Short mmCIF file of C-alpha atoms and ligand atoms in Angstrom, two decimals:
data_model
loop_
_atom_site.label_atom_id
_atom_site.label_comp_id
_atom_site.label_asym_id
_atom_site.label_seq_id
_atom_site.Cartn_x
_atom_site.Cartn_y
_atom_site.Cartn_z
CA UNK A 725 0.00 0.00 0.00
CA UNK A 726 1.58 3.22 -0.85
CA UNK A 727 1.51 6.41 1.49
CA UNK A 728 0.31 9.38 -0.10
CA UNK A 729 -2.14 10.33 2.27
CA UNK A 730 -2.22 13.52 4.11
CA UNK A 731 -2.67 13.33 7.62
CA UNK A 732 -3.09 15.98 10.14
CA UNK A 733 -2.17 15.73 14.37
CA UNK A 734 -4.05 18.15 16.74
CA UNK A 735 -3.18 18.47 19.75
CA UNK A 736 -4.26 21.42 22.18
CA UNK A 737 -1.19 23.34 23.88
CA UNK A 738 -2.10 22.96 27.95
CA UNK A 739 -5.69 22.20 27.22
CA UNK A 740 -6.98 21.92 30.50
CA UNK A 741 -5.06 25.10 32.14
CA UNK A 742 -5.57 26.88 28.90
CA UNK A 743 -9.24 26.93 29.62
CA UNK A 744 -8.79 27.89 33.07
CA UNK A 745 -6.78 31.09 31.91
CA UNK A 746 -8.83 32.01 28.90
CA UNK A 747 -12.07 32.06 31.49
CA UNK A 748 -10.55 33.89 34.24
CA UNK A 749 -8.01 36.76 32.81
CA UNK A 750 -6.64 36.98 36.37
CA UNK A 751 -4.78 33.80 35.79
CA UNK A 752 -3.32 34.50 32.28
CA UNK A 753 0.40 34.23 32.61
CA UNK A 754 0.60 32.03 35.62
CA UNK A 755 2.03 29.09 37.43
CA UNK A 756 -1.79 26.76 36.99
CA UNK A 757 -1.98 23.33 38.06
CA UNK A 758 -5.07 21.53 37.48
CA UNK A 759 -5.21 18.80 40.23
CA UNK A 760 -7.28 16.82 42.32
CA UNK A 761 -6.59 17.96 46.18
CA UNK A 762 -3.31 16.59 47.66
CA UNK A 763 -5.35 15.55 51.09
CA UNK A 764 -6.57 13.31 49.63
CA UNK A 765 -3.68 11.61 47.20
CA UNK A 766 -4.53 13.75 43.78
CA UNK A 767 -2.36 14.40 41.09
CA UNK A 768 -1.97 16.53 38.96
CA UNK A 769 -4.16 16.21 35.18
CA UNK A 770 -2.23 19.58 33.38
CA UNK A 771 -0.40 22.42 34.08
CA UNK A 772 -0.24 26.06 32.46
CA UNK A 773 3.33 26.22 30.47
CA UNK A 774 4.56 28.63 33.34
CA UNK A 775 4.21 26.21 35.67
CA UNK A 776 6.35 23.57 33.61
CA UNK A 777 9.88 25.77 34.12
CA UNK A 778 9.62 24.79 37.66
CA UNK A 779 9.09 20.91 36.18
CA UNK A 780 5.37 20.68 36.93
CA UNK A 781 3.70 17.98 34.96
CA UNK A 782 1.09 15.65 34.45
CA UNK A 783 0.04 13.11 36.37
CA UNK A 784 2.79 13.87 39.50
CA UNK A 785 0.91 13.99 42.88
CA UNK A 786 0.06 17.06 43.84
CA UNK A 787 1.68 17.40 47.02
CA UNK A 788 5.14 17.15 44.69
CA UNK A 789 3.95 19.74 42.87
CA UNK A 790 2.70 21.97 45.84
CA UNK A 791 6.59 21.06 46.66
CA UNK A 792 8.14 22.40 43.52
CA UNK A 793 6.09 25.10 42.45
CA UNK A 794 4.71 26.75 46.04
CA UNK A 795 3.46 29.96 44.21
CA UNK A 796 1.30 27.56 41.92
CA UNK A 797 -2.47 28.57 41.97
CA UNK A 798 -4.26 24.82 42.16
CA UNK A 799 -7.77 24.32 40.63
CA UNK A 800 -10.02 21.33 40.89
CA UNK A 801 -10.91 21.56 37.38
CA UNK A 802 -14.34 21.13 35.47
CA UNK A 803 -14.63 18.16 33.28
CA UNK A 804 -17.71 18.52 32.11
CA UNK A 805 -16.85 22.18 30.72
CA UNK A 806 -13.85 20.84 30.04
CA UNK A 807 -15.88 18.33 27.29
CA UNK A 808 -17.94 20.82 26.17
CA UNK A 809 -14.94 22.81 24.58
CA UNK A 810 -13.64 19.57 23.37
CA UNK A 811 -16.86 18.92 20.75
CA UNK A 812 -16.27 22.62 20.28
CA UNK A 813 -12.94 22.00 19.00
CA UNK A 814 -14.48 18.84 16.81
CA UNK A 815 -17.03 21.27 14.90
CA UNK A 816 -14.41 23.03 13.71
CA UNK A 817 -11.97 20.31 12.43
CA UNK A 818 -15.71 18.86 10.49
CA UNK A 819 -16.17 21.47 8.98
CA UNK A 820 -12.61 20.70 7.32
CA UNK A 821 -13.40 17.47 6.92
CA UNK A 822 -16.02 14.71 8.14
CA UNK A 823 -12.78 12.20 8.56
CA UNK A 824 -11.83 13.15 12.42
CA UNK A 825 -10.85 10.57 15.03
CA UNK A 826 -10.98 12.09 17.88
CA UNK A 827 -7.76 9.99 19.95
CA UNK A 828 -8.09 11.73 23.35
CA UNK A 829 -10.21 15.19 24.65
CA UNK A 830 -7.83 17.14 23.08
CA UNK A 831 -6.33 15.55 20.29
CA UNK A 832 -7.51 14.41 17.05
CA UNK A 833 -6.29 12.88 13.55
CA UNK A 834 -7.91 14.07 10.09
CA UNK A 835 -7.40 12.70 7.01
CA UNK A 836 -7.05 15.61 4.34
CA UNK A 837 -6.04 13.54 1.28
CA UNK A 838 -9.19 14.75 -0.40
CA UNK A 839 -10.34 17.34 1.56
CA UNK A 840 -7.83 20.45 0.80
CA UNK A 841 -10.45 22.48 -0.26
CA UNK A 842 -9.55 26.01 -1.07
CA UNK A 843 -6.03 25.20 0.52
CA UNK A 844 -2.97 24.67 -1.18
CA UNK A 845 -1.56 22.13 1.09
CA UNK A 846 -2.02 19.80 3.92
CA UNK A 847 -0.23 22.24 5.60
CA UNK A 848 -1.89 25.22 4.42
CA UNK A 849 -5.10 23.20 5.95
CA UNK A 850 -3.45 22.77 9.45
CA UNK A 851 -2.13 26.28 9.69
CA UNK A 852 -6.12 27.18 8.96
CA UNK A 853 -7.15 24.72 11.16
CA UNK A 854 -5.03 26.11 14.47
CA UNK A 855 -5.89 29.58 13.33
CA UNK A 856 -9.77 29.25 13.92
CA UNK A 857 -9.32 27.30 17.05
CA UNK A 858 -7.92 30.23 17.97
CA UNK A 859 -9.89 33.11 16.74
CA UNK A 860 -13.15 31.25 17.83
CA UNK A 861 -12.28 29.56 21.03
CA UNK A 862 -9.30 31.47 22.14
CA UNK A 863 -6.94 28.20 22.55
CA UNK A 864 -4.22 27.09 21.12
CA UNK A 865 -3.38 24.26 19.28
CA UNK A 866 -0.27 22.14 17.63
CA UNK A 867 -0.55 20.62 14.83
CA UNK A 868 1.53 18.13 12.88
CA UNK A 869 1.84 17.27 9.06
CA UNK A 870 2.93 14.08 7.85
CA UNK A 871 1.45 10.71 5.40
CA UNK A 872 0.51 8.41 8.52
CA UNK A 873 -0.73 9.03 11.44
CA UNK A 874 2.73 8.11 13.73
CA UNK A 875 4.55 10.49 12.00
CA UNK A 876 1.87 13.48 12.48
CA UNK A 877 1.63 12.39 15.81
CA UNK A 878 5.59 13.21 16.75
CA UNK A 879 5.21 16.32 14.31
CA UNK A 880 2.56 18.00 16.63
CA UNK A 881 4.45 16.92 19.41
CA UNK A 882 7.69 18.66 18.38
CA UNK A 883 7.08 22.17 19.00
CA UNK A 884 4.75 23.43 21.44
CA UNK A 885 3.01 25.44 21.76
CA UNK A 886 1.25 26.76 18.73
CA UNK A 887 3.80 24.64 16.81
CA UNK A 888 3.17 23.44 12.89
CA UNK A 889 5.64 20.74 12.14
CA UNK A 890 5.57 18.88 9.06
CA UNK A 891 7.37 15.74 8.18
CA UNK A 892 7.81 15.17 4.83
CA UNK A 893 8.12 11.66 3.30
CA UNK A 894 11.58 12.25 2.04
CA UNK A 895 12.85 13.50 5.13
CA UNK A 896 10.71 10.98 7.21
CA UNK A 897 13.74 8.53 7.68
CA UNK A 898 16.51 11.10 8.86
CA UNK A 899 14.15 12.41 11.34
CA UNK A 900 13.08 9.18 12.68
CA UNK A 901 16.86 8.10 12.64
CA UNK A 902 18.08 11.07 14.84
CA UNK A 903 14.80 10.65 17.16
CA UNK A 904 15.48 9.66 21.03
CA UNK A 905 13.86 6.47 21.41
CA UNK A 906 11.82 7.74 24.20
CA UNK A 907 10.00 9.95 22.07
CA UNK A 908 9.06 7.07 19.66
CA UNK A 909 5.18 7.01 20.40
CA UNK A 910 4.10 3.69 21.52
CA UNK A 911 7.53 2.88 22.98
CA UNK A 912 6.70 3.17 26.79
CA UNK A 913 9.12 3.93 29.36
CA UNK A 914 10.10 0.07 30.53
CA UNK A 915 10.69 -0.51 26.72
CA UNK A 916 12.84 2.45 26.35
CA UNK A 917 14.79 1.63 29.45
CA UNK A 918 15.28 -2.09 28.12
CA UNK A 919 16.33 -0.68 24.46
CA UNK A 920 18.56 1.98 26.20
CA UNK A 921 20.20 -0.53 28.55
CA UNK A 922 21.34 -3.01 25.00
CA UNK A 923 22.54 0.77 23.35
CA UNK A 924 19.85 1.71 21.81
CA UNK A 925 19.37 5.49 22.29
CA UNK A 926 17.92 6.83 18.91
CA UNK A 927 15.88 5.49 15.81
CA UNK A 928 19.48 4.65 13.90
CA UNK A 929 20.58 2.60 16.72
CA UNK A 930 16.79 1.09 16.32
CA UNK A 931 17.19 0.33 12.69
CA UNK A 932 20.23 -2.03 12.99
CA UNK A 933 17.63 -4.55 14.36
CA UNK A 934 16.42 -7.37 11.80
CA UNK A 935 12.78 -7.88 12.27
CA UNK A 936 13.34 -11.51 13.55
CA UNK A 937 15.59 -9.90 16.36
CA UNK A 938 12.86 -7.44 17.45
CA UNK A 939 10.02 -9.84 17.47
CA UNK A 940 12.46 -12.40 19.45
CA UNK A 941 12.60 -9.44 21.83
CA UNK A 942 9.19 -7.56 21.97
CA UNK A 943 6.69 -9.59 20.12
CA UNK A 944 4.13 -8.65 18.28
CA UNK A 945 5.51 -5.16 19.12
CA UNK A 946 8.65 -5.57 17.95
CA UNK A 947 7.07 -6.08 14.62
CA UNK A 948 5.47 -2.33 14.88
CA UNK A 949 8.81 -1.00 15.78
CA UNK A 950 10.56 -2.40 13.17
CA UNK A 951 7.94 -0.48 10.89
CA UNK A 952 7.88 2.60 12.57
CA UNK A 953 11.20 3.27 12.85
CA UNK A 954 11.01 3.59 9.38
CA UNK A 955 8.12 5.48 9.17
CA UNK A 956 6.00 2.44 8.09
CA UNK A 957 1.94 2.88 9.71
CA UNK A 958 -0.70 2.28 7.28
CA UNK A 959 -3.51 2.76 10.38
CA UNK A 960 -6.35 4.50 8.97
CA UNK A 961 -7.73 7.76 10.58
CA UNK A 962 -11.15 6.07 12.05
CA UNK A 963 -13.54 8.53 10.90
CA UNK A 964 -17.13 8.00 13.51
CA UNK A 965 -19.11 9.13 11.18
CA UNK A 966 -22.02 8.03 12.44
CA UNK A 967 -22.03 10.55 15.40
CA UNK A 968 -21.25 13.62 12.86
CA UNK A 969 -23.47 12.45 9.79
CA UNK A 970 -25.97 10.08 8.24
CA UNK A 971 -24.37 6.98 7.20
CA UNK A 972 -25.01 3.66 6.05
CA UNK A 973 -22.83 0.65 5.61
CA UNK A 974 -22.63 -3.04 4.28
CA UNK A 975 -20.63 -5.90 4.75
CA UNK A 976 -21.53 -8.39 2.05
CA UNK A 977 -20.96 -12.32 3.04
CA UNK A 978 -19.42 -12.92 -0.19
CA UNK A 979 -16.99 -10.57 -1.90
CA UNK A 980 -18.61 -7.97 -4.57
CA UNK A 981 -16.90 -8.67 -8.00
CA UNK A 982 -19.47 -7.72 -10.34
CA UNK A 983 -19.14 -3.92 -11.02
CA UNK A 984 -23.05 -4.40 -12.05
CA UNK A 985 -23.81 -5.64 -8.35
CA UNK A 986 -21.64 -2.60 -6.26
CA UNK A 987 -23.75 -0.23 -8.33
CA UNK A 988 -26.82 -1.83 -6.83
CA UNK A 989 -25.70 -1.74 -3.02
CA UNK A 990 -24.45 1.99 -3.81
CA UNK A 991 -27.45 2.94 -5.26
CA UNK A 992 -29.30 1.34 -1.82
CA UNK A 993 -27.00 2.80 0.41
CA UNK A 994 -27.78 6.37 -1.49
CA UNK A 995 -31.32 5.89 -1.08
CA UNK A 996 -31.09 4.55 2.29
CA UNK A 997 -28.88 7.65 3.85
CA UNK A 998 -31.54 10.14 1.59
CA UNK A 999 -34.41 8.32 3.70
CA UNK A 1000 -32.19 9.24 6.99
CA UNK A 1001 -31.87 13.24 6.00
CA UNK A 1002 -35.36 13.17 4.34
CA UNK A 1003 -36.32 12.24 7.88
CA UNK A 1004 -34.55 14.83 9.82
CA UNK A 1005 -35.16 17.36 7.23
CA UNK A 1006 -31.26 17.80 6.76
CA UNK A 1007 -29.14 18.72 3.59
CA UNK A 1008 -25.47 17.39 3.43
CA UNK A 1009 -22.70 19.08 1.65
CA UNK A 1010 -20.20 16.72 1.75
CA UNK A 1011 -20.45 13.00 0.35
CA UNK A 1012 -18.05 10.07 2.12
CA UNK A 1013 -17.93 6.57 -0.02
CA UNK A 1014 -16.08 3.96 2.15
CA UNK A 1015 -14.57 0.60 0.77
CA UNK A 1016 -13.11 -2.34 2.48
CA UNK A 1017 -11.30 -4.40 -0.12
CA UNK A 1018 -10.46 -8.09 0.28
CA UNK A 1019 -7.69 -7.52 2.33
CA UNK A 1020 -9.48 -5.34 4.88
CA UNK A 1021 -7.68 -2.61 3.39
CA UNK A 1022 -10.12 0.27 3.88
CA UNK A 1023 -10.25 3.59 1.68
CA UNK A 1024 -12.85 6.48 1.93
CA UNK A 1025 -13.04 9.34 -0.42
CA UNK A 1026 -15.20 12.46 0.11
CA UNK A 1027 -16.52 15.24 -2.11
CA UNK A 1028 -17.86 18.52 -0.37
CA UNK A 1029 -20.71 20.22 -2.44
CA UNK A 1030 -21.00 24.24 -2.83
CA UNK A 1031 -24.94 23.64 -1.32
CA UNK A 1032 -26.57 20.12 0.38
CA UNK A 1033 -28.26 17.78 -1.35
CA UNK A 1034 -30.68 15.23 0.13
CA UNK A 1035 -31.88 13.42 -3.07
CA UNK A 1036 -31.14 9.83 -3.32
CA UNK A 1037 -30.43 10.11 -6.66
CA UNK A 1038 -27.86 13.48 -6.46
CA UNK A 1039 -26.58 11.17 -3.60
CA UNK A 1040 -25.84 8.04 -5.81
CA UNK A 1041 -24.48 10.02 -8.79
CA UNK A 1042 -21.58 11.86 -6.44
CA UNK A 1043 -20.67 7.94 -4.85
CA UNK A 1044 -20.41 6.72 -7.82
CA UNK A 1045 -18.28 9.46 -8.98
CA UNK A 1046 -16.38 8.62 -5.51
CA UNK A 1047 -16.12 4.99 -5.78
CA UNK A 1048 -14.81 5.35 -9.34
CA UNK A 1049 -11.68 7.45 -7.37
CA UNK A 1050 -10.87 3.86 -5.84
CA UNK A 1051 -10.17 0.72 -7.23
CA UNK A 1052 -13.44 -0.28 -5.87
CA UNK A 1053 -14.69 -1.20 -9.92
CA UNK A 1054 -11.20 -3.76 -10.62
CA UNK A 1055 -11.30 -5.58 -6.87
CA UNK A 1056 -13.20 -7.55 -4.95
CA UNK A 1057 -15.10 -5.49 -2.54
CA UNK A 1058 -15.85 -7.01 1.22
CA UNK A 1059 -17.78 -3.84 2.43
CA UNK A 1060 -19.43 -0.78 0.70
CA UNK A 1061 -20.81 2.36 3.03
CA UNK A 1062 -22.11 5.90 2.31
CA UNK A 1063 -22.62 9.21 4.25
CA UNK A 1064 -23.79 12.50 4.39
CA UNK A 1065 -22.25 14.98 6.44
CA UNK A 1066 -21.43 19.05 6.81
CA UNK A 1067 -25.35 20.09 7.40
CA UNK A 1068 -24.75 24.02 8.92
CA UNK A 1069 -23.11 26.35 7.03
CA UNK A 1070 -19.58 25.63 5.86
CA UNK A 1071 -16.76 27.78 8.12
CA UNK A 1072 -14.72 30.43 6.57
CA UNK A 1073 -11.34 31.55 6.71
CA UNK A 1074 -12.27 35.06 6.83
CA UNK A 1075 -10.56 37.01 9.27
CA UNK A 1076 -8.13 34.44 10.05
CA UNK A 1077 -5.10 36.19 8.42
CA UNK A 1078 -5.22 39.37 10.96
CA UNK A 1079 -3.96 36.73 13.62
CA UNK A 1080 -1.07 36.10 11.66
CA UNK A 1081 1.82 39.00 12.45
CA UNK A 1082 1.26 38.40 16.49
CA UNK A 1083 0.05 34.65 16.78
CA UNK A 1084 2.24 32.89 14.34
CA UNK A 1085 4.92 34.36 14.18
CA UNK A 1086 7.32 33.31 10.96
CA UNK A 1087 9.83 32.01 12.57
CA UNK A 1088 7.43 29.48 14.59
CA UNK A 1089 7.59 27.51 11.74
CA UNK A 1090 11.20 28.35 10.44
CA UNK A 1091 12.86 25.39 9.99
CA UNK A 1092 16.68 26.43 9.72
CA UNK A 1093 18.05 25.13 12.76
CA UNK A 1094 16.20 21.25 12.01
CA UNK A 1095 16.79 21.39 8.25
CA UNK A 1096 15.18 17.67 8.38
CA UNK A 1097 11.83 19.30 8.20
CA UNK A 1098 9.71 20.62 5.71
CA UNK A 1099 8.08 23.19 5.47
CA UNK A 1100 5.19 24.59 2.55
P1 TTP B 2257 -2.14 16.38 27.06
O1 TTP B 2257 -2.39 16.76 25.63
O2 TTP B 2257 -1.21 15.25 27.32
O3 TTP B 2257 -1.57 17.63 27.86
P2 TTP B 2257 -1.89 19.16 27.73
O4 TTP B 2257 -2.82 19.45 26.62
O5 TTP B 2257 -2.34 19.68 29.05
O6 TTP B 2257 -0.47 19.79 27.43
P3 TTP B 2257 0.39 19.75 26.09
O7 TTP B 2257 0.55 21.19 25.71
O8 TTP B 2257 1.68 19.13 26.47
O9 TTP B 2257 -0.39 18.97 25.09
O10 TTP B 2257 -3.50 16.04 27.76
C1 TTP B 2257 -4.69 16.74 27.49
C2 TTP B 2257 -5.51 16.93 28.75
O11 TTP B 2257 -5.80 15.67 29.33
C3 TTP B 2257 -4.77 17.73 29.80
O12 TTP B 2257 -4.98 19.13 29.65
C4 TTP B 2257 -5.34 17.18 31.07
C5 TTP B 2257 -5.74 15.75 30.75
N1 TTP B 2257 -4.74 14.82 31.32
C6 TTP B 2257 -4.96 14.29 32.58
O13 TTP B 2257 -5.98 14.57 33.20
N2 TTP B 2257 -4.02 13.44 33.11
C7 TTP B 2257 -2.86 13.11 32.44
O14 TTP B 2257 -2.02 12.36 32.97
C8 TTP B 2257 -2.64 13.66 31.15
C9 TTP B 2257 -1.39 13.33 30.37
C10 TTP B 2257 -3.61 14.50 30.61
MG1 MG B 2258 -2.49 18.62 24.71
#
C-alpha cells in the first residue's frame, strides 16, 4: 500500500489550564496546576506552560507539585466544561473534513487527502485549522503534518506550543533516525529503558535490528517498531461518522466482483442515507464513499458540495463518482458504506489572516536550525 495520504495531528497546547486562563483573565500568565486535592492523594491532570519551568507535569501527585512550584495557583478543574470545549474543537476540524478521530479530549487525527479544499496544502489546511481554534475559542493548538498518522503524531508533538511541524516523506527517515527512542510514540518507558540498557538510544541505533531480532525481543511489538522506525503505519484515521453524519454501511458475506452488483448496493445505500436526512429534514454538503477491499484494506473518499443535497439520486451520482476514485470497480469489494455529512453552514477563513503577524509568528515555523523538516 503506498503512502500518499495527508494526515493531520491536533493536539491542544495545555488544554486543561488553557481553559482555566482564557475564562478567568486573572490567571493568564501564571504558574496553573489543574489537580485533584493533595489531602486526599490527587495528582496533577495539566499544568499552564509557566508552571512547567519549575518541572510541573502531568500526572505527578500534587503534594510534589505543591513542593516544587509553592506559588502555583491549584484548581479542581471542570470536566464537564472541560468536554464541552472539546466537541467545540471537533465542529471546527468537520467542517474541514467529516474524517476526524478524535484519539483523546484534546487531540484528534484528520485525514485531508481529499479534503484540501480552497487550501494549497495539507499544511496550508493545518495552519487554517489552528488559526480558527484560535480566533473562535481562544486556545491554542499544535498541529503536525505528515502521510501516517505516527509520523503526524511526533510532528505536533515537536514544538509546542502553537507549533506546525511537518514531516515530509523524504525527510521521514533522517528524522526518525536522529529521534530519542523515548520519544518514539508507543515505545513506553520500561521498553525504552530495556532498548537503552542493549545501546539503543535513537531510531538509527533502532534500525540495525532485523525484524526476527525485534520480534524475538518484543513480540508482536517488535514487529510495529521495526515499521515505525522507518516510518511504516498504514492505520487508517477512524472517521465515527455516524455521530457527525448520516451513514449507512454493508458488509456483504461474499466478496462484490461484479461492477453491475456494487452499483446496486451503492445505489441502496444512497437511497437509504436520503431516507435518513429526508427524515430529519437535513441537507449534506459533503459526500463520504467507504470501501473495504479483500484484504481489509479500507479507503474512503469524500466530495464537499458548494450547497446540500438530500436526493437519493444526487446522492448516488456523487458515490459513484467517488467509488470510481478507488479501485473499488477492478477488486473484490468485502464492504461498501455511504454518508452525508457538513449540514450548517460551511466555516470560513475570513478574518483568520489578521492573527497572523502576532500569533504565528514566521519564525514558529522556520525550519533552519532542524533542516530535516519541511516546510510549505
Ligand atoms: P495532554 O495533551 O497530554 O496535555 P496538555 O494538553 O495539558 O499539554 P500539552 O501542551 O503538552 O499537550 O492532555 C490533554 C488533557 O488531558 C490535559 O490538559 C489534562 C488531561 N490529562 C490528565 O488529566 N491526566 C494526564 O495524565 C494527562 C497526560 C492529561
Ligand atoms: Mg495537549
Amino acid at each position: 500500500m503506498t503512502d500518499n495520504r495527508k494526515i493531520i495531528h491536533l493536539d491542544m497546547d495545555a488544554f486543561f489550564a488553557a481553559i482555566e486562563q482564557r475564562d478567568k483573565p486573572e490567571l493568564r500568565g501564571k504558574p496553573i496546576i489543574v489537580a485533584g486535592p493533595s489531602s486526599r492523594r490527587g495528582v496533577v491532570s495539566t499544568c499552564s506552560y509557566e508552571a512547567r519551568v519549575f518541572g510541573v507535569h502531568s500526572a505527578m501527585p500534587t503534594k510534589t507539585a505543591e513542593r516544587l512550584c509553592p506559588q502555583g495557583i491549584f484548581i479542581p478543574g471542570n470536566m464537564a466544561h472541560y468536554q464541552a470545549v472539546s466537541r467545540e474543537i471537533r465542529e471546527i476540524m468537520y467542517s474541514f473534513t467529516p474524517i476526524v478521530e478524535s484519539a483523546s479530549i484534546d487531540e484528534a487525527y484528520l485525514d485531508v487527502t481529499h479534503h484540501l479544499l480552497h487550501y494549497r496544502s495539507a499544511t496550508a489546511v493545518a495552519r487554517a485549522l489552528q488559526r480558527q481554534i484560535f480566533e473562535k475559542l481562544h486556545l491554542t493548538a499544535s498541529v503536525g503534518v505528515s502521510y501516517n498518522k505516527f509520523l503526524a503524531k511526533i510532528a505536533s508533538d515537536w514544538r509546542k506550543p502553537c507549533g506546525l511541524t511537518v514531516i515530509r516523506p523524504e525527510n521521514a527517515e533522517r528524522f526518525l533516525e536522529q529521534l530519542p527512542i523515548e520519544k518514539f510514540f508507543g515505545i513506553g518507558r520500561v521498553t525504552a529503558a530495556r532498548l537503552q540498557k542493549i545501546g539503543v538510544r535513537t531510531g538509527k541505533d533502532l534500525k540495525q535490528f532485523s525484524r526476527e531480532a525485534l520480534e524475538l525481543q518484543f513480540g508482536k511489538f517488535g514487529l510495529a517498531y521495526y515499521d515505525i522506525v522507518r516510518g511504516i503505519d498504514h492505520r487508517e484515521v477512524e472517521t465515527n461518522y455516524e455521530r457527525k453524519s448520516y451513514g449507512r454501511e454493508i458488509t456483504f458475506p461474499v466478496d462484490l466482483i461484479e461492477k453491475n452488483a456494487k452499483e446496486f448496493y451503492l445505489d441502496q445505500l444512497s437511497s437509504k442515507v436520503a431516507m435518513l436526512l429526508q427524515k430529519s429534514n437535513l441537507c449534506g454538503r459533503t459526500v463520504t464513499v467507504k470501501v473495504r477491499f479483500e484484504n481489509f484494506e479500507t479507503v474512503s473518499r469524500s466530495l464537499t458540495l458548494p450547497r446540500g443535497i438530500k436526493d437519493g439520486l444526487e446522492i448516488y451520482q456523487i458515490a459513484r463518482l467517488l467509488l470510481n476514485r478507488t479501485e473499488a470497480m477492478v477488486r473484490p469489494v468485502r464492504l461498501l458504506g455511504v454518508a452525508l455529512s457538513n449540514f450548517p453552514a460551511p466555516e470560513t477563513e475570513s478574518g483568520a489572516e489578521q492573527l497572523e503577524l502576532d500569533l504565528f509568528p514566521e519564525d514558529q515555523f522556520s525550519t533552519s536550525e532542524r533542516p530535516i523538516l519541511g516546510r510549505e
